[in-house]
Coordinates of C-alpha atoms and ligand atoms in Angstrom, one line a residue:
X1 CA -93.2 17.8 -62.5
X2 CA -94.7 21.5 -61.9
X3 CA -97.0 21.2 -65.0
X4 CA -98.3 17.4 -63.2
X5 CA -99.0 19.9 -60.0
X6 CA -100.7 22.5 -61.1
X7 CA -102.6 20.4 -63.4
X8 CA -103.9 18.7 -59.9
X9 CA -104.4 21.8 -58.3
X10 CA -107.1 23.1 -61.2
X11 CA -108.5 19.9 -61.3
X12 CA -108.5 19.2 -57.7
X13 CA -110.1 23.0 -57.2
X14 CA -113.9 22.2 -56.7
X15 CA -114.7 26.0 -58.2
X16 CA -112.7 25.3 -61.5
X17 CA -114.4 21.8 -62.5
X18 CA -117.2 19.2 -61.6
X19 CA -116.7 17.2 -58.9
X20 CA -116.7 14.0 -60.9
X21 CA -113.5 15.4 -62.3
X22 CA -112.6 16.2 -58.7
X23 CA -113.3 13.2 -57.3
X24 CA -111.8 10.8 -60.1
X25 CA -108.3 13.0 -60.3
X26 CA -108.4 12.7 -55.7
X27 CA -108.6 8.3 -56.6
X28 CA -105.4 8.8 -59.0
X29 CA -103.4 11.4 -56.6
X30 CA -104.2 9.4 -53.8
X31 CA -102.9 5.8 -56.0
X32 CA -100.0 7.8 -57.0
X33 CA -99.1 9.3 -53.2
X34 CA -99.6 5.6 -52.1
X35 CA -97.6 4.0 -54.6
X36 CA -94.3 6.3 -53.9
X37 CA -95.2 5.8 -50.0
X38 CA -95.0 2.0 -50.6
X39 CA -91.9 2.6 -52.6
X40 CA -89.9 4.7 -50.6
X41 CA -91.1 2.5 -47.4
X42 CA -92.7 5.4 -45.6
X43 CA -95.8 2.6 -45.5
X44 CA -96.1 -1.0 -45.0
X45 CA -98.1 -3.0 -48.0
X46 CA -101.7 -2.9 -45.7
X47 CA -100.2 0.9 -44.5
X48 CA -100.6 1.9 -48.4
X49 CA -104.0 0.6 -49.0
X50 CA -105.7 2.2 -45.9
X51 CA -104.0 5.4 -47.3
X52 CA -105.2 5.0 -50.4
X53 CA -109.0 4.2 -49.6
X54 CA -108.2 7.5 -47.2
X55 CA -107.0 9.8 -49.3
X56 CA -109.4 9.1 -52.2
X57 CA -111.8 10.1 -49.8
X58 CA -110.2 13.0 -48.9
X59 CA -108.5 14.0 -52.1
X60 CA -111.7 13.2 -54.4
X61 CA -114.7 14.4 -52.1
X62 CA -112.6 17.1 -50.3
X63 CA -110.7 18.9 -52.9
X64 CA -107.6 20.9 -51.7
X65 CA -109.1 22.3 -48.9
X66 CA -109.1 18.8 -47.3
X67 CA -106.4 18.0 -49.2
X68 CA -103.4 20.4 -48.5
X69 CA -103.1 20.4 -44.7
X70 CA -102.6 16.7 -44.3
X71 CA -100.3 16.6 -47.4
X72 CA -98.4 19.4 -46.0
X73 CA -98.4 17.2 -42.3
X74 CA -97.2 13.7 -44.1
X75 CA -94.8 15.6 -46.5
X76 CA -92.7 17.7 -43.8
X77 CA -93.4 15.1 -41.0
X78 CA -91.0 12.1 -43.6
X79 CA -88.6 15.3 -43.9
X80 CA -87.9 16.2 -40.5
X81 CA -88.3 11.8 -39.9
X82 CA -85.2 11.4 -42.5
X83 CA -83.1 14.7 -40.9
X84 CA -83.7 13.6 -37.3
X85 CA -82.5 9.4 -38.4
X86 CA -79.5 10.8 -39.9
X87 CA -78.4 12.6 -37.0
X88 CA -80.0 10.8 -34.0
X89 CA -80.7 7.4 -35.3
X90 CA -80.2 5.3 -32.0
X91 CA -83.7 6.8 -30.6
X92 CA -85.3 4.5 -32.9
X93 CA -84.9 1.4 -30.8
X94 CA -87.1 2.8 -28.2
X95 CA -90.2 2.9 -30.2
X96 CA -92.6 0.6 -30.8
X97 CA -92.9 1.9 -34.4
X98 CA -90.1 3.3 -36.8
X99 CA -90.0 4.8 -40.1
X100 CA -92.7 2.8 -42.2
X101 CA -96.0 3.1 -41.3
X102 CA -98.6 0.2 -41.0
X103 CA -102.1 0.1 -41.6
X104 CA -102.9 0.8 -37.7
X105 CA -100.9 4.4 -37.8
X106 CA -102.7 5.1 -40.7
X107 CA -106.2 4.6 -39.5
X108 CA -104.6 6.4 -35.8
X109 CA -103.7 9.4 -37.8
X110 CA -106.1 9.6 -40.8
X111 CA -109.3 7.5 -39.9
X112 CA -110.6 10.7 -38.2
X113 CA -110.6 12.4 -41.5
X114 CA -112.3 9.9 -43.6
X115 CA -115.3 10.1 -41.1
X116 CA -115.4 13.7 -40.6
X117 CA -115.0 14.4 -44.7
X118 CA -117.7 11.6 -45.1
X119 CA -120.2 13.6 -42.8
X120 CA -119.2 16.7 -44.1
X121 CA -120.6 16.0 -47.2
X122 CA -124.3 15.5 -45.5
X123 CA -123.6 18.7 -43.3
X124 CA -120.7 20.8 -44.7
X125 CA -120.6 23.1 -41.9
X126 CA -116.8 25.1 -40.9
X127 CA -117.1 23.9 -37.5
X128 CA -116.3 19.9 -38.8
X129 CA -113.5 21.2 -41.0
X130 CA -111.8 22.9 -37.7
X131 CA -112.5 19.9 -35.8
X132 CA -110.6 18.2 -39.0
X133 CA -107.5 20.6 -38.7
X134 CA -107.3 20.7 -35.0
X135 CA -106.9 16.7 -35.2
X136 CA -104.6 17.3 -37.5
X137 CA -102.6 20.1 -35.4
X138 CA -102.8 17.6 -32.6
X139 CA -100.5 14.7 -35.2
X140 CA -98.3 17.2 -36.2
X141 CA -97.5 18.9 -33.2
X142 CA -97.0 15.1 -31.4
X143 CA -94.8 13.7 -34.2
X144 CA -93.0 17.1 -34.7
X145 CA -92.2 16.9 -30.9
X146 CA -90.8 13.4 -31.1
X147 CA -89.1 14.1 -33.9
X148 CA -87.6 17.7 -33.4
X149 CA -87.0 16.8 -29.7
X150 CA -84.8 13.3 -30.5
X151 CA -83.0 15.4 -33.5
X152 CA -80.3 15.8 -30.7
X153 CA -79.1 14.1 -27.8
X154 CA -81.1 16.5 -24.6
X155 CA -82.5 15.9 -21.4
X156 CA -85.8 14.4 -21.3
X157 CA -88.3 14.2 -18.2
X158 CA -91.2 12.7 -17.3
X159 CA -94.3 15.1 -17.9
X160 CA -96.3 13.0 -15.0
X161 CA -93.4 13.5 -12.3
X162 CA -90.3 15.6 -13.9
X163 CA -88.2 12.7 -13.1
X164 CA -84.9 12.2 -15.9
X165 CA -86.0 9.7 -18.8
X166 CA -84.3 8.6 -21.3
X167 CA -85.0 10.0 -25.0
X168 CA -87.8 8.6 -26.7
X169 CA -90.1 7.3 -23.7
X170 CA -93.6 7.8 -24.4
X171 CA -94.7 10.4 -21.9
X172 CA -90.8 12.3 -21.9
X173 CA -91.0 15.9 -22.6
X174 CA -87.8 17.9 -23.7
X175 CA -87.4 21.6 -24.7
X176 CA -86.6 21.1 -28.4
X177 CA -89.7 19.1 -27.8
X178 CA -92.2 21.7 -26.5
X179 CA -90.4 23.6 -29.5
X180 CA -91.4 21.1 -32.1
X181 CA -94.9 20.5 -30.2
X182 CA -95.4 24.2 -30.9
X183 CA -94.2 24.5 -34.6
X184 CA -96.2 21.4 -35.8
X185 CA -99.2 22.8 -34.1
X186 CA -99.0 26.1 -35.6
X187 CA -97.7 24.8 -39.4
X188 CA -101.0 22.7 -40.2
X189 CA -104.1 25.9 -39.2
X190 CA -101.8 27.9 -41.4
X191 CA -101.8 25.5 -44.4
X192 CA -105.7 25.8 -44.3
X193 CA -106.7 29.6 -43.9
X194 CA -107.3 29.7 -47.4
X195 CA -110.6 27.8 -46.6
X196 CA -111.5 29.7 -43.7
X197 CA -113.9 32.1 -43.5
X198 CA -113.7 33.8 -39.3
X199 CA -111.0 35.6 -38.1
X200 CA -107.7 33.7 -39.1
X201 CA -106.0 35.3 -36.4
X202 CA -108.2 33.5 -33.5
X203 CA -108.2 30.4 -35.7
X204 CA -104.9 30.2 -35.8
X205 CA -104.7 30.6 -31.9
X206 CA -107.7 28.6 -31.3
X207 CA -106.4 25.8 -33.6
X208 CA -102.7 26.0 -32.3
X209 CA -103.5 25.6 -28.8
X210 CA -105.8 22.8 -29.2
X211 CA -103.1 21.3 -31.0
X212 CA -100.3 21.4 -28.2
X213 CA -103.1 20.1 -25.8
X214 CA -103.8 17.2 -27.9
X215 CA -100.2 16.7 -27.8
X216 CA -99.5 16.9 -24.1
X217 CA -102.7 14.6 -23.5
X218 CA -101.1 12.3 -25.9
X219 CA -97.7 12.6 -23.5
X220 CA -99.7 11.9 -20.1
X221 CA -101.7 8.7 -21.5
X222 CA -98.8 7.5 -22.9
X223 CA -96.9 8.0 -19.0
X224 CA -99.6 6.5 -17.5
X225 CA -101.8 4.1 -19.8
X226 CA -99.7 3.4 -22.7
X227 CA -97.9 -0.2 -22.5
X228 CA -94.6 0.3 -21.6
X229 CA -92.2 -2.3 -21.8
X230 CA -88.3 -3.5 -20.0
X231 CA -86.0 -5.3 -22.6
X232 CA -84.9 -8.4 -20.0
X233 CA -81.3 -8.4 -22.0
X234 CA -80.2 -5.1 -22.3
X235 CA -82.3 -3.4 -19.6
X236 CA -84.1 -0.5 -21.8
X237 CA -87.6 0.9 -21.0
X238 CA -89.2 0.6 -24.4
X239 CA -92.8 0.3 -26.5
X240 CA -91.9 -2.7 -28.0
X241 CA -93.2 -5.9 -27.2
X242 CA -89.9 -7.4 -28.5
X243 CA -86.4 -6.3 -27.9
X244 CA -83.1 -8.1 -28.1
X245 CA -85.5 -10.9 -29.7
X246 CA -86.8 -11.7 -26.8
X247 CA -90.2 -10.9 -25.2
X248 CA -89.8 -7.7 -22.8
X249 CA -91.6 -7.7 -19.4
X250 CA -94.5 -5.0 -18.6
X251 CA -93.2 -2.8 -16.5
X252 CA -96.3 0.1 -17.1
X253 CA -99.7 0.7 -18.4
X254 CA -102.6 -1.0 -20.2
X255 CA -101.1 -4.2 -22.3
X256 CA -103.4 -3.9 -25.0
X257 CA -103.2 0.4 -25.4
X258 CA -100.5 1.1 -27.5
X259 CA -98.9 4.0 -29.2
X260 CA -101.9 4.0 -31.9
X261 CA -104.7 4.0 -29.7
X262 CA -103.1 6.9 -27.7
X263 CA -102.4 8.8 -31.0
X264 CA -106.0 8.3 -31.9
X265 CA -107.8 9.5 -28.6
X266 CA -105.5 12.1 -28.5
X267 CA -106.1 13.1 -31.7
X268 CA -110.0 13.0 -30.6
X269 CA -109.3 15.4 -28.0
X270 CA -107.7 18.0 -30.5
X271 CA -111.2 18.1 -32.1
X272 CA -113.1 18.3 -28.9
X273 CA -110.6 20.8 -27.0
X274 CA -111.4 23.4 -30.6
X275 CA -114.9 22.9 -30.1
X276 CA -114.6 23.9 -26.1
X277 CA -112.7 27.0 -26.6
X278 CA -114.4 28.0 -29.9
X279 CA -117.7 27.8 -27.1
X280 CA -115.8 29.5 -24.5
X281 CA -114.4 32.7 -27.0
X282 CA -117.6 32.8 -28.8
X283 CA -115.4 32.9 -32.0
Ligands
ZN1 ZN1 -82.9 -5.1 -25.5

């Protein structure tokens, strides 16, 4: 298995071969990563292809430096997904989405990439690779602070009004949260300062922060715009347009913005917020 990897990583390394080499040995890693994905149900059928198409893209015309940091995001994120199901599994019923990943998270979470590596390759400039990685930052830091913060049963408020929620609820904020908010912010800059060329210590800052304020913008739309649901059997506030098989009742927010749509304008304003402080620090 280590001689298959490090046969990617030479081949995958834009320095070491041509890119035609580069970009056909991206299409097969990204067929292989798709194929165990589908396998192991971290993706739905359509999830795999979009992730495929995706990471052939990103893989074949990005080479490891696009490559690493959102392998290192999916990789740990199923990790810390599996730990936190085995010890905290009755979370899951609250959201919209569990474990296996459809077509629309894939898009949320990677469609950002494939456009930014696709313009990148007109006008390769570092700025577009930080905006990738603070998107990035801003994904990791949100999942790692849903996950890490449900990993245990704790007390959950609402970031909009501090009032008690229950674990879960789009918009609650928990300490192990803000922990995991921080550590998934701070884990995907670091996995890319091979490929940068400024000061990694004000990257990593500049990156990190603009990661845990994608991720609290992605708490306060999903308080106040995301669709929020009431289960009319059992009573739970939950994303799910289903529950108990029956249709839940609206109780909050915009019917058609959902947990995706949030992900992806939060994800948006991980790029943007990089590109405001990287003006403001003159960095
Ligand atoms: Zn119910």
């Amino acid at each position: 298995m280590q001689i298959f990897l490090n046969c990617f990583i030479l081949i995958l390394n834009p320095k070491l071969s041509p890119p035609v080499f580069q970009l056909i040995a991206g299409v097969i890693l990204s067929l292989i990563i798709s194929l165990i994905s589908y396998r192991l149900k971290y993706l739905t059928l359509n999830g795999s292809i979009a992730q495929f198409f995706l990471g052939s893209l990103l893989f074949g015309l990005g080479g490891l430096k696009w490559s690493v940091p959102i392998i290192v995001f999916f990789f740990l994120s199923s990790i810390i997904s599996k730990i936190r199901r085995k010890y905290n599994p009755g979370v899951d019923s609250f959201f919209e989405k569990t474990g296996t990943r459809d077509i629309y998270q894939v898009l949320a979470n990677g469609g950002i990439a494939g456009l930014l590596i696709i313009v990148y390759q007109f006008y390769s400039s570092e700025l577009l690779y930080a905006v990738y990685v603070s998107s990035l930052a801003v994904f990791c830091s949100d999942t790692w602070a849903t996950e890490i913060g449900t990993m245990r049963k704790a007390k959950t408020v609402s970031v909009i009004n501090f009032k008690t929620v229950d674990q879960g609820v789009s918009g609650g904020i928990s300490l192990a949260g803000m922990f995991g908010s921080l550590l998934g912010a701070f884990i995907i800059p670091l996995s890319s300062l091979s490929w940068i060329s400024k000061n990694i210590f004000t990257f990593m800052l500049v990156v990190t922060v603009a990661g845990i304020i994608g991720s609290l913008v992605d708490s306060i739309l999903g308080a106040l715009v995301q669709a929020q649901f009431k289960c009319i059997i059992c009573g739970k506030i939950t994303e799910k347009k289903f529950h108990c098989n029956q249709n839940s009742r609206l109780t909050n927010g915009i019917i058609w913005i959902n947990n995706d749509a949030v992900n992806l304008l939060a994800g948006i304003s991980g790029g943007l917020f990089y590109i405001l402080l990287n003006y403001l620090l003159k960095i």
